[in-house]
Coordinates of C-alpha atoms (C1' of nucleotides) in Angstrom, one line a residue:
Chain A
M1 CA -40.7 -72.7 -64.5
N2 CA -39.6 -69.6 -66.8
E3 CA -41.5 -68.5 -68.4
P4 CA -41.1 -68.9 -72.2
K5 CA -39.2 -66.0 -74.1
V6 CA -41.2 -64.7 -76.8
F7 CA -38.4 -63.3 -80.0
D8 CA -39.5 -59.2 -81.2
K9 CA -39.2 -60.4 -84.5
V10 CA -39.0 -64.0 -86.4
Y11 CA -38.2 -65.0 -89.9
L12 CA -39.7 -68.4 -90.9
L13 CA -37.9 -69.4 -94.3
C14 CA -39.7 -71.8 -96.8
D15 CA -38.2 -73.1 -99.5
C16 CA -39.8 -76.3 -101.7
N17 CA -37.5 -79.1 -102.5
N18 CA -35.9 -79.5 -105.5
F19 CA -39.1 -77.6 -107.0
F20 CA -38.4 -77.1 -110.9
V21 CA -39.0 -81.1 -110.6
S22 CA -41.6 -81.0 -108.3
C23 CA -43.6 -78.3 -109.8
E24 CA -43.2 -81.9 -112.8
K25 CA -43.9 -84.7 -110.4
L26 CA -47.7 -83.4 -109.2
F27 CA -48.6 -84.6 -112.5
R28 CA -46.6 -86.8 -113.2
P29 CA -47.9 -89.3 -110.3
D30 CA -45.7 -92.6 -112.1
L31 CA -42.6 -90.6 -112.0
A32 CA -42.8 -90.4 -107.8
N33 CA -39.9 -92.2 -106.7
R34 CA -38.6 -92.6 -109.4
P35 CA -35.0 -90.3 -110.6
V36 CA -35.8 -86.9 -112.5
A37 CA -34.3 -84.0 -113.8
V38 CA -35.2 -81.2 -115.5
L39 CA -32.4 -79.4 -117.6
S40 CA -31.0 -75.2 -118.7
N41 CA -32.9 -73.8 -122.0
N42 CA -30.9 -74.9 -123.7
D43 CA -31.7 -78.0 -123.0
G44 CA -27.7 -77.5 -121.9
V45 CA -26.9 -78.8 -118.4
V46 CA -29.2 -80.0 -115.6
V47 CA -31.1 -77.1 -113.3
S48 CA -33.0 -79.5 -110.4
R49 CA -33.2 -83.1 -109.2
S50 CA -35.1 -85.2 -107.7
Y51 CA -33.9 -86.7 -104.3
E52 CA -32.9 -89.6 -106.5
T53 CA -31.5 -88.6 -109.3
K54 CA -29.2 -87.2 -106.3
K55 CA -28.5 -90.3 -104.6
L56 CA -27.1 -91.1 -108.3
G57 CA -24.2 -88.8 -107.7
I58 CA -25.8 -86.5 -110.9
P59 CA -24.3 -83.2 -109.6
M60 CA -26.3 -79.8 -110.0
G61 CA -25.7 -77.4 -113.5
V62 CA -23.0 -80.7 -114.8
P63 CA -23.7 -80.3 -119.0
V64 CA -26.3 -83.0 -120.1
F65 CA -23.8 -84.8 -122.4
K66 CA -21.8 -85.7 -119.5
I67 CA -24.6 -87.8 -118.2
Q68 CA -26.0 -88.8 -121.0
K69 CA -24.7 -93.0 -119.9
E70 CA -25.5 -92.0 -116.6
I71 CA -29.4 -91.6 -117.9
K72 CA -30.3 -94.5 -120.1
K73 CA -28.9 -97.0 -117.0
Y74 CA -31.3 -95.3 -114.6
H75 CA -33.7 -94.7 -116.9
I76 CA -33.7 -90.6 -115.0
T77 CA -36.1 -88.4 -116.9
T78 CA -35.3 -85.7 -118.1
F79 CA -37.4 -82.4 -118.7
S80 CA -36.4 -78.6 -120.4
S81 CA -37.8 -76.1 -118.3
N82 CA -41.2 -74.9 -118.9
F83 CA -41.3 -72.1 -116.7
S84 CA -44.8 -70.4 -117.0
L85 CA -45.7 -73.8 -115.0
Y86 CA -43.2 -73.5 -112.6
I87 CA -44.4 -69.2 -112.0
D88 CA -47.4 -70.5 -111.4
I89 CA -47.1 -73.3 -109.3
S90 CA -45.0 -70.2 -107.4
T91 CA -47.9 -68.2 -107.4
R92 CA -50.4 -70.9 -105.8
V93 CA -47.4 -71.0 -103.0
M94 CA -47.2 -67.5 -102.5
T95 CA -50.8 -66.4 -102.2
T96 CA -50.9 -69.5 -99.9
L97 CA -48.1 -68.4 -97.8
E98 CA -49.6 -65.3 -97.9
S99 CA -53.5 -66.5 -96.0
Y100 CA -51.1 -67.0 -93.3
C101 CA -48.7 -64.7 -92.9
K102 CA -48.9 -60.9 -93.8
D103 CA -45.9 -59.9 -93.9
L104 CA -44.1 -61.8 -96.6
E105 CA -41.4 -62.4 -99.1
V106 CA -40.9 -62.8 -102.5
Y107 CA -37.2 -63.6 -102.2
S108 CA -37.2 -66.3 -105.6
V109 CA -39.3 -68.2 -107.6
D110 CA -39.4 -70.6 -104.7
E111 CA -38.6 -69.5 -101.6
A112 CA -40.0 -66.7 -99.4
F113 CA -39.6 -65.1 -95.9
L114 CA -42.3 -65.4 -93.7
S115 CA -42.0 -62.5 -90.8
F116 CA -43.9 -62.5 -86.8
E117 CA -43.7 -60.6 -84.6
N118 CA -43.2 -60.8 -80.6
I119 CA -43.8 -65.1 -80.5
T120 CA -42.4 -67.7 -79.0
E121 CA -39.7 -69.8 -80.4
E122 CA -42.3 -73.1 -79.6
E123 CA -45.4 -71.2 -81.5
A124 CA -43.2 -70.6 -84.7
I125 CA -42.0 -74.0 -84.7
Q126 CA -46.3 -75.1 -84.6
K127 CA -46.7 -72.9 -87.3
A128 CA -43.5 -73.9 -89.1
F129 CA -45.7 -77.2 -89.4
M130 CA -48.3 -75.2 -90.3
L131 CA -47.2 -74.3 -93.7
K132 CA -45.9 -77.4 -94.9
N133 CA -48.9 -78.8 -93.9
A134 CA -51.5 -76.6 -96.3
I135 CA -48.9 -76.6 -99.2
A136 CA -48.4 -80.3 -99.6
R137 CA -52.1 -80.9 -98.6
K138 CA -53.1 -77.7 -101.3
I139 CA -50.5 -77.8 -104.1
G140 CA -49.0 -80.6 -103.6
I141 CA -44.9 -79.3 -103.1
P142 CA -42.5 -79.8 -100.3
I143 CA -41.5 -77.4 -97.9
G144 CA -38.9 -77.3 -95.5
V145 CA -39.0 -74.0 -93.7
G146 CA -35.7 -72.9 -91.1
I147 CA -36.3 -70.2 -87.9
A148 CA -34.2 -67.8 -86.8
R149 CA -34.3 -64.8 -85.5
T150 CA -32.0 -63.6 -89.4
K151 CA -32.3 -64.1 -92.7
T152 CA -29.0 -65.9 -93.1
L153 CA -29.9 -67.3 -89.7
A154 CA -32.8 -69.1 -91.5
K155 CA -31.5 -69.8 -94.9
L156 CA -28.7 -72.0 -93.0
A157 CA -30.9 -73.7 -89.8
N158 CA -33.5 -74.4 -93.9
H159 CA -30.8 -76.4 -95.6
Y160 CA -30.0 -77.8 -92.0
A161 CA -33.7 -79.0 -91.9
K162 CA -33.6 -80.4 -95.4
Q163 CA -30.4 -82.7 -94.4
R164 CA -31.3 -84.2 -91.5
P165 CA -35.2 -86.3 -91.5
Q166 CA -35.3 -86.1 -88.0
N167 CA -36.5 -82.8 -88.3
K168 CA -39.4 -83.4 -90.2
G169 CA -39.0 -80.2 -92.8
V170 CA -38.4 -77.6 -90.2
F171 CA -35.6 -76.3 -87.8
S172 CA -35.6 -73.7 -85.1
V173 CA -32.5 -71.4 -84.3
L174 CA -34.5 -69.2 -82.1
N175 CA -32.6 -71.1 -79.2
E176 CA -28.6 -71.0 -78.2
G177 CA -28.3 -74.4 -78.3
N178 CA -29.6 -74.9 -82.2
R179 CA -27.9 -71.6 -83.2
Q180 CA -24.6 -72.9 -81.5
R181 CA -24.4 -76.6 -83.1
I182 CA -25.7 -75.0 -87.0
L183 CA -22.7 -73.0 -86.7
I184 CA -20.6 -75.3 -85.4
D185 CA -21.3 -77.9 -87.9
N186 CA -21.5 -76.0 -91.2
P187 CA -18.5 -74.5 -92.9
I188 CA -18.2 -71.2 -94.2
A189 CA -19.3 -71.9 -97.7
E190 CA -23.0 -73.4 -96.7
I191 CA -23.8 -69.2 -95.4
W192 CA -25.5 -67.7 -97.1
G193 CA -23.4 -64.3 -99.6
I194 CA -20.3 -66.6 -98.9
G195 CA -19.2 -67.4 -102.8
A196 CA -16.3 -69.5 -104.0
R197 CA -14.5 -66.3 -104.2
M198 CA -15.2 -64.7 -100.8
E199 CA -14.6 -68.6 -99.2
E200 CA -10.8 -68.7 -100.4
H201 CA -10.2 -66.3 -99.0
L202 CA -11.6 -66.2 -96.0
L203 CA -9.9 -69.7 -95.6
E204 CA -6.4 -68.5 -95.9
D205 CA -7.3 -65.5 -93.0
G206 CA -8.1 -68.9 -90.9
Y207 CA -11.5 -68.9 -90.6
A208 CA -13.4 -72.6 -91.6
T209 CA -16.8 -73.3 -89.6
A210 CA -19.5 -70.3 -89.6
Y211 CA -18.4 -70.5 -85.7
E212 CA -15.8 -68.9 -86.3
L213 CA -16.1 -66.7 -88.3
S214 CA -19.2 -65.8 -86.6
K215 CA -16.5 -64.2 -83.4
A216 CA -14.4 -62.9 -86.2
D217 CA -14.0 -58.3 -85.8
T218 CA -16.4 -57.7 -88.7
G219 CA -14.5 -54.3 -88.5
V220 CA -11.3 -56.4 -90.0
L221 CA -13.2 -58.1 -92.2
Q222 CA -15.7 -54.3 -93.4
K223 CA -11.8 -53.1 -94.1
K224 CA -10.4 -55.8 -95.8
Y225 CA -13.1 -57.2 -97.7
S226 CA -17.1 -54.6 -98.0
I227 CA -19.3 -54.4 -95.8
V228 CA -21.4 -57.2 -96.5
V229 CA -19.1 -59.7 -94.8
A230 CA -19.8 -58.2 -92.4
R231 CA -23.5 -57.3 -91.9
T232 CA -22.9 -61.9 -92.3
V233 CA -20.5 -61.7 -89.9
N234 CA -23.7 -59.8 -87.4
E235 CA -26.3 -61.8 -88.7
L236 CA -24.5 -64.9 -87.5
N237 CA -24.8 -63.3 -84.3
N238 CA -28.5 -63.2 -84.3
I239 CA -28.0 -59.2 -85.2
D240 CA -31.0 -58.6 -87.8
C241 CA -29.6 -56.0 -91.0
I242 CA -30.4 -57.5 -93.7
D243 CA -34.1 -55.3 -94.6
S244 CA -36.3 -56.4 -97.0
S245 CA -37.1 -53.9 -99.3
T246 CA -36.7 -56.2 -101.4
N247 CA -40.1 -56.5 -103.9
P248 CA -40.1 -57.9 -107.8
Q249 CA -42.3 -55.6 -108.6
N250 CA -39.5 -53.1 -108.4
Q251 CA -37.1 -54.7 -110.2
D252 CA -34.7 -52.6 -111.7
Q253 CA -33.7 -53.9 -115.3
I254 CA -34.7 -56.3 -117.8
M255 CA -32.3 -58.5 -119.1
W256 CA -33.5 -61.0 -122.9
S257 CA -29.9 -63.4 -123.4
R258 CA -30.4 -66.9 -125.1
T259 CA -27.3 -69.3 -126.5
F260 CA -28.3 -70.0 -129.7
K261 CA -28.5 -74.1 -130.5
D262 CA -26.0 -73.8 -134.0
R263 CA -23.5 -71.1 -134.2
V264 CA -24.6 -67.8 -135.5
T265 CA -22.2 -65.3 -138.3
S266 CA -24.3 -63.2 -140.4
F267 CA -25.1 -60.1 -139.5
D268 CA -28.7 -60.1 -140.5
D269 CA -29.4 -63.1 -137.7
L270 CA -28.5 -61.7 -134.6
Y271 CA -29.9 -59.1 -135.9
E272 CA -32.9 -60.5 -136.3
A273 CA -33.1 -62.7 -132.6
L274 CA -31.7 -59.2 -131.1
C275 CA -35.3 -58.2 -132.2
N276 CA -36.8 -61.0 -130.8
Y277 CA -35.4 -60.7 -126.8
C278 CA -36.3 -57.7 -127.7
A279 CA -40.3 -57.2 -127.7
D280 CA -39.9 -59.9 -124.5
A281 CA -38.5 -57.7 -122.5
C282 CA -40.4 -54.7 -124.0
A283 CA -43.5 -56.6 -123.2
K284 CA -42.3 -57.5 -119.9
L285 CA -41.4 -54.3 -119.4
R286 CA -44.8 -52.9 -120.1
S287 CA -46.1 -55.3 -117.7
L288 CA -43.8 -53.7 -114.7
N289 CA -45.8 -50.4 -115.9
R290 CA -42.4 -48.8 -117.3
Y291 CA -40.9 -47.2 -119.2
A292 CA -36.6 -47.4 -119.9
R293 CA -34.4 -44.3 -120.3
K294 CA -31.1 -46.9 -121.2
F295 CA -30.5 -50.2 -123.8
T296 CA -28.5 -52.6 -124.0
I297 CA -27.5 -54.6 -126.4
F298 CA -24.5 -57.7 -126.5
I299 CA -23.5 -60.8 -128.4
R300 CA -20.7 -63.0 -127.9
T301 CA -19.1 -66.3 -129.4
S302 CA -18.2 -69.0 -126.7
Y303 CA -15.3 -69.1 -123.7
F304 CA -14.3 -72.1 -124.4
G305 CA -13.2 -74.4 -127.8
D306 CA -10.5 -73.3 -129.9
K307 CA -12.4 -70.8 -132.2
A308 CA -12.5 -67.5 -132.2
K309 CA -13.3 -65.4 -129.5
Y310 CA -15.5 -61.9 -129.0
A311 CA -16.9 -60.5 -127.2
N312 CA -18.4 -56.5 -126.8
D313 CA -21.8 -54.4 -126.3
A314 CA -23.3 -51.3 -126.7
T315 CA -25.4 -48.8 -124.8
I316 CA -27.6 -46.5 -126.1
L317 CA -29.5 -43.3 -124.0
L318 CA -32.6 -43.1 -125.5
D319 CA -33.8 -39.4 -125.9
Y320 CA -36.9 -39.8 -124.0
P321 CA -38.2 -42.5 -121.7
S322 CA -39.9 -45.9 -123.8
A323 CA -41.9 -48.7 -124.2
D324 CA -42.4 -49.4 -127.2
T325 CA -40.6 -51.7 -129.1
R326 CA -40.1 -50.5 -132.1
V327 CA -37.5 -47.4 -130.7
Y328 CA -36.1 -50.7 -129.4
L329 CA -36.0 -52.0 -132.9
E330 CA -34.7 -49.1 -134.7
A331 CA -32.1 -48.7 -131.4
T332 CA -30.8 -52.0 -131.8
K333 CA -30.0 -51.9 -135.8
L334 CA -27.9 -48.9 -134.7
L335 CA -26.4 -51.1 -131.7
L336 CA -25.3 -53.8 -133.8
Q337 CA -23.5 -52.3 -136.5
S338 CA -21.4 -50.6 -134.5
I339 CA -20.6 -53.4 -132.4
Y340 CA -21.1 -56.7 -135.2
K341 CA -18.5 -58.2 -136.6
E342 CA -17.5 -60.5 -139.3
G343 CA -15.7 -64.0 -139.3
Y344 CA -17.0 -65.2 -135.5
E345 CA -19.4 -67.8 -134.8
Y346 CA -21.3 -66.1 -132.3
M347 CA -22.6 -68.2 -129.5
K348 CA -25.1 -66.2 -127.5
A349 CA -26.5 -62.2 -128.0
G350 CA -29.5 -60.0 -125.4
V351 CA -30.8 -56.7 -124.9
L352 CA -30.2 -55.4 -121.6
L353 CA -33.9 -52.4 -120.2
Y354 CA -33.2 -50.5 -117.0
D355 CA -32.6 -47.5 -115.9
F356 CA -36.8 -47.4 -115.2
V357 CA -39.1 -44.4 -114.9
E358 CA -42.6 -44.7 -113.6
S359 CA -44.4 -43.1 -116.1
R360 CA -43.3 -41.3 -119.1
A361 CA -44.0 -37.9 -117.3
Y362 CA -43.8 -35.6 -120.2
Q363 CA -42.9 -33.1 -119.9
A364 CA -42.0 -30.1 -123.2
D365 CA -38.3 -29.3 -124.3
L366 CA -38.1 -26.9 -126.9
F367 CA -34.4 -28.3 -127.9
S368 CA -35.0 -32.6 -126.7
Q369 CA -35.9 -34.4 -130.0
T370 CA -39.5 -35.7 -128.2
P371 CA -41.8 -36.6 -129.9
D372 CA -44.9 -34.3 -128.8
K373 CA -47.5 -36.0 -126.4
E374 CA -50.3 -37.6 -129.0
T375 CA -46.9 -39.5 -130.4
L376 CA -47.1 -40.3 -127.1
D377 CA -49.9 -41.4 -126.7
N378 CA -50.0 -43.5 -129.4
S379 CA -47.7 -45.4 -128.5
D380 CA -49.0 -46.1 -126.0
K381 CA -52.4 -47.5 -127.3
L382 CA -50.8 -49.4 -129.7
M383 CA -48.6 -50.9 -127.8
S384 CA -51.2 -52.4 -124.7
A385 CA -52.7 -53.5 -128.1
L386 CA -49.9 -56.1 -129.1
D387 CA -50.0 -57.0 -126.0
A388 CA -54.1 -57.8 -125.8
I389 CA -53.3 -59.5 -129.1
N390 CA -50.6 -60.8 -128.5
K391 CA -51.3 -62.6 -124.5
G392 CA -52.6 -66.1 -125.5
D393 CA -50.1 -66.7 -128.3
K394 CA -47.2 -64.6 -127.8
N395 CA -46.2 -64.7 -131.9
T396 CA -50.2 -64.5 -132.8
V397 CA -48.9 -60.5 -134.0
Y398 CA -45.5 -59.4 -134.9
L399 CA -43.7 -57.0 -135.6
G400 CA -41.1 -57.1 -139.2
A401 CA -37.2 -57.2 -137.7
Q402 CA -39.1 -60.5 -136.2
N403 CA -38.7 -63.8 -137.5
K404 CA -42.2 -65.8 -136.5
L405 CA -39.7 -68.9 -135.8
T406 CA -36.6 -68.1 -134.7
K407 CA -37.2 -67.8 -131.5
E408 CA -38.0 -71.6 -130.9
E409 CA -37.6 -73.6 -134.0
K410 CA -34.6 -70.9 -135.2
F411 CA -32.3 -70.9 -132.4
N412 CA -33.1 -72.3 -129.6
A413 CA -35.8 -75.8 -129.5
P414 CA -36.2 -77.8 -125.9
K415 CA -36.5 -80.8 -126.5
H416 CA -38.8 -82.7 -123.8
K417 CA -41.0 -80.2 -122.0
S418 CA -43.6 -80.7 -120.3
P419 CA -47.3 -79.2 -121.4
L420 CA -48.4 -75.9 -119.8
Y421 CA -50.8 -78.3 -117.7
T422 CA -51.9 -75.3 -116.4
S423 CA -52.1 -72.5 -118.2
S424 CA -53.1 -74.2 -121.6
F425 CA -56.5 -75.7 -122.5
D426 CA -55.0 -77.6 -124.9
D427 CA -52.4 -79.4 -122.0
L428 CA -54.9 -79.5 -119.0
P429 CA -54.6 -83.5 -118.2
E430 CA -56.9 -85.8 -119.2
I431 CA -59.0 -87.6 -117.5
F432 CA -60.5 -90.8 -117.6
Chain B
dT1 C1' -22.1 -81.6 -131.2
dC2 C1' -24.0 -80.7 -127.9
dT3 C1' -20.7 -76.1 -120.7
dG4 C1' -27.8 -71.5 -117.8
dG5 C1' -30.9 -67.6 -118.0
dG6 C1' -32.4 -63.3 -115.2
dG7 C1' -31.3 -61.0 -111.2
dT8 C1' -29.0 -57.1 -106.9
dC9 C1' -26.2 -55.4 -104.4
dC10 C1' -21.6 -53.1 -103.8
dT11 C1' -17.2 -50.1 -105.3
dA12 C1' -13.6 -47.7 -107.0
dG13 C1' -12.8 -45.7 -109.9
dG14 C1' -13.0 -41.7 -113.9
dA15 C1' -15.2 -37.2 -115.4
dC16 C1' -16.5 -33.2 -113.8
dC17 C1' -17.9 -28.9 -111.7
dC18 C1' -17.0 -25.3 -107.7
Chain C
dT1 C1' 5.4 -25.1 -114.8
dC2 C1' 3.5 -25.9 -110.6
dT3 C1' -0.4 -27.8 -108.9
dG4 C1' -5.1 -28.6 -104.7
dG5 C1' -9.3 -30.6 -102.2
dG6 C1' -14.4 -31.8 -101.5
dG7 C1' -18.2 -33.7 -103.9
dT8 C1' -20.9 -35.4 -107.5
dC9 C1' -22.5 -38.2 -110.4
dC10 C1' -22.2 -42.2 -113.6
dT11 C1' -20.2 -46.9 -115.4
dA12 C1' -17.4 -50.7 -115.2
dG13 C1' -16.7 -54.9 -112.8
dG14 C1' -17.0 -58.1 -109.0
dA15 C1' -19.4 -61.6 -106.3
dC16 C1' -23.3 -63.6 -104.7
dC17 C1' -28.1 -65.9 -105.5
dC18 C1' -31.5 -68.8 -107.0

DNA sequence: TCTGGGGTCCTAGGACCC
DNA sequence: TCTGGGGTCCTAGGACCC
C-alpha cells in the first residue's frame, strides 16, 4: 500500500454561511427556519439572505422596493445592517480559528485562509471538521471549508462544499479526482478573480469552464489581458501564486461615504455631511495609528433618472501628514468650494484619506509651513482626548462644523436595525 | 418614493529628468 | 526646423472582491 501523500502547504478557506443573516439569527432563535434578509446601509438593497430567502428566489443585490410584495407575502423578516454587531461576531470567529492555526489570513469580515504545512489530505479534512464544529459550538455560526493547494482552488472547493449538502460543508481538492471534478463542473464566472468583464472576454476566446481555462496558455493570456488572469490559471493548476501580504492593519486608504436619505442641494448641507464623514474617517485613521498626506472629497448626483447629472472630486496634498480632524475640516471647505455647483440634486458624497505614514516623523523644515513640534503634539493629545470621550457614544463631543443630527436622523435613517446585542449594555437581550 | 459601501491590485499614459 | 531614448514617479481608471 502507498504511503499517503504529504503536502508542503495546504489552504483551508473557512467561510461563514450567509454571515450577516447568521449573526442576526443568533439572537433571534424564533427566526431559525424563517426567511430573513439583511439590507444595505440605507435599506436600499438586499445584501445577505438566509437559505429560506434564497429558496424564494430573492436575488442578491435586489432593490428593496422591487420585492415589497414578496416580503409581505412570505413574511420575510428584514434587518438594516448592524455592522458593529457583525464585526464583533467576526472577531470572535477569527479568534477561535486562530486558536487552532497560527497562520491565519483574515480575508474579509466573514472568511479567512488558514494554512498548514506538511499535512496529508486526511489530516486536513479532519482539521476542517474540527474547525467547523468548534465555530458552531462556541459561537453558533455555520461555516464551510474548502481545502486545496492554492487559494483560488480553495475558494472553488468552498463553493462546492456549500452547494452540495452531501459534502457536509467540507470539500477537499487535494486529490486529483476532485480537482478535475470541480474544474469541469464550474463555469469560468465561478472562479475567484474572474468578474463579469473578464468572463465576457474569455467566453469570446472560447473558454467556458474552469477546466478549459486551466488548459490555457498563460503567456498568451498575460499579454492579452493582465498578469492577474495568468496567475488565476496557474492557481487552477495547483501553482500557489497569490501571496498573503494583505493585512487589515495595513490598509492604505480610508473611505467614508453615504447615500443621502433625501437629495441635498445646498452647499451648507453638503459641507455638513462631509464634515461628519471626515470626523469618522479621521477617528478610524487614528485607531490605525496612521497619519495621512492626501485627502479627497467627492460629490455626485444619482446615476439614474432624468435629472441633471454631475459628479466631481477634488484632492489636496497636505504640507505635512496629519490625523487631526480640524485640518481635514478646513481642507473640506476649500475643496468643496472648488467643485460645488448649484442647481444639482446631490445623492451622495464622501471623503477619502490615503498616502499614509506610520508616524508624523517630525522634520524641521525652514521653508515649508510645517507647524512646530509642540503644536503637533498638542494636536495628538487633543485628538486622543476626543476619541476617548467618544468611545461609547460617537457624538458625545463633536466639532462645530459637524451637526449632531446629520448622520443618522437627517440624512440616513436605517429602519429595521437590530439592537447592539454585544456592544451596548442597554441592548443586551433579556432573559426571562 | 426607494438602485450599497468599502476596499485592493494592476496598467497605461503623462510629466519630468538626464 | 527637426527630433531622441531611458528611467522614474504619479495619477486616473479599470477590474475585481466581499
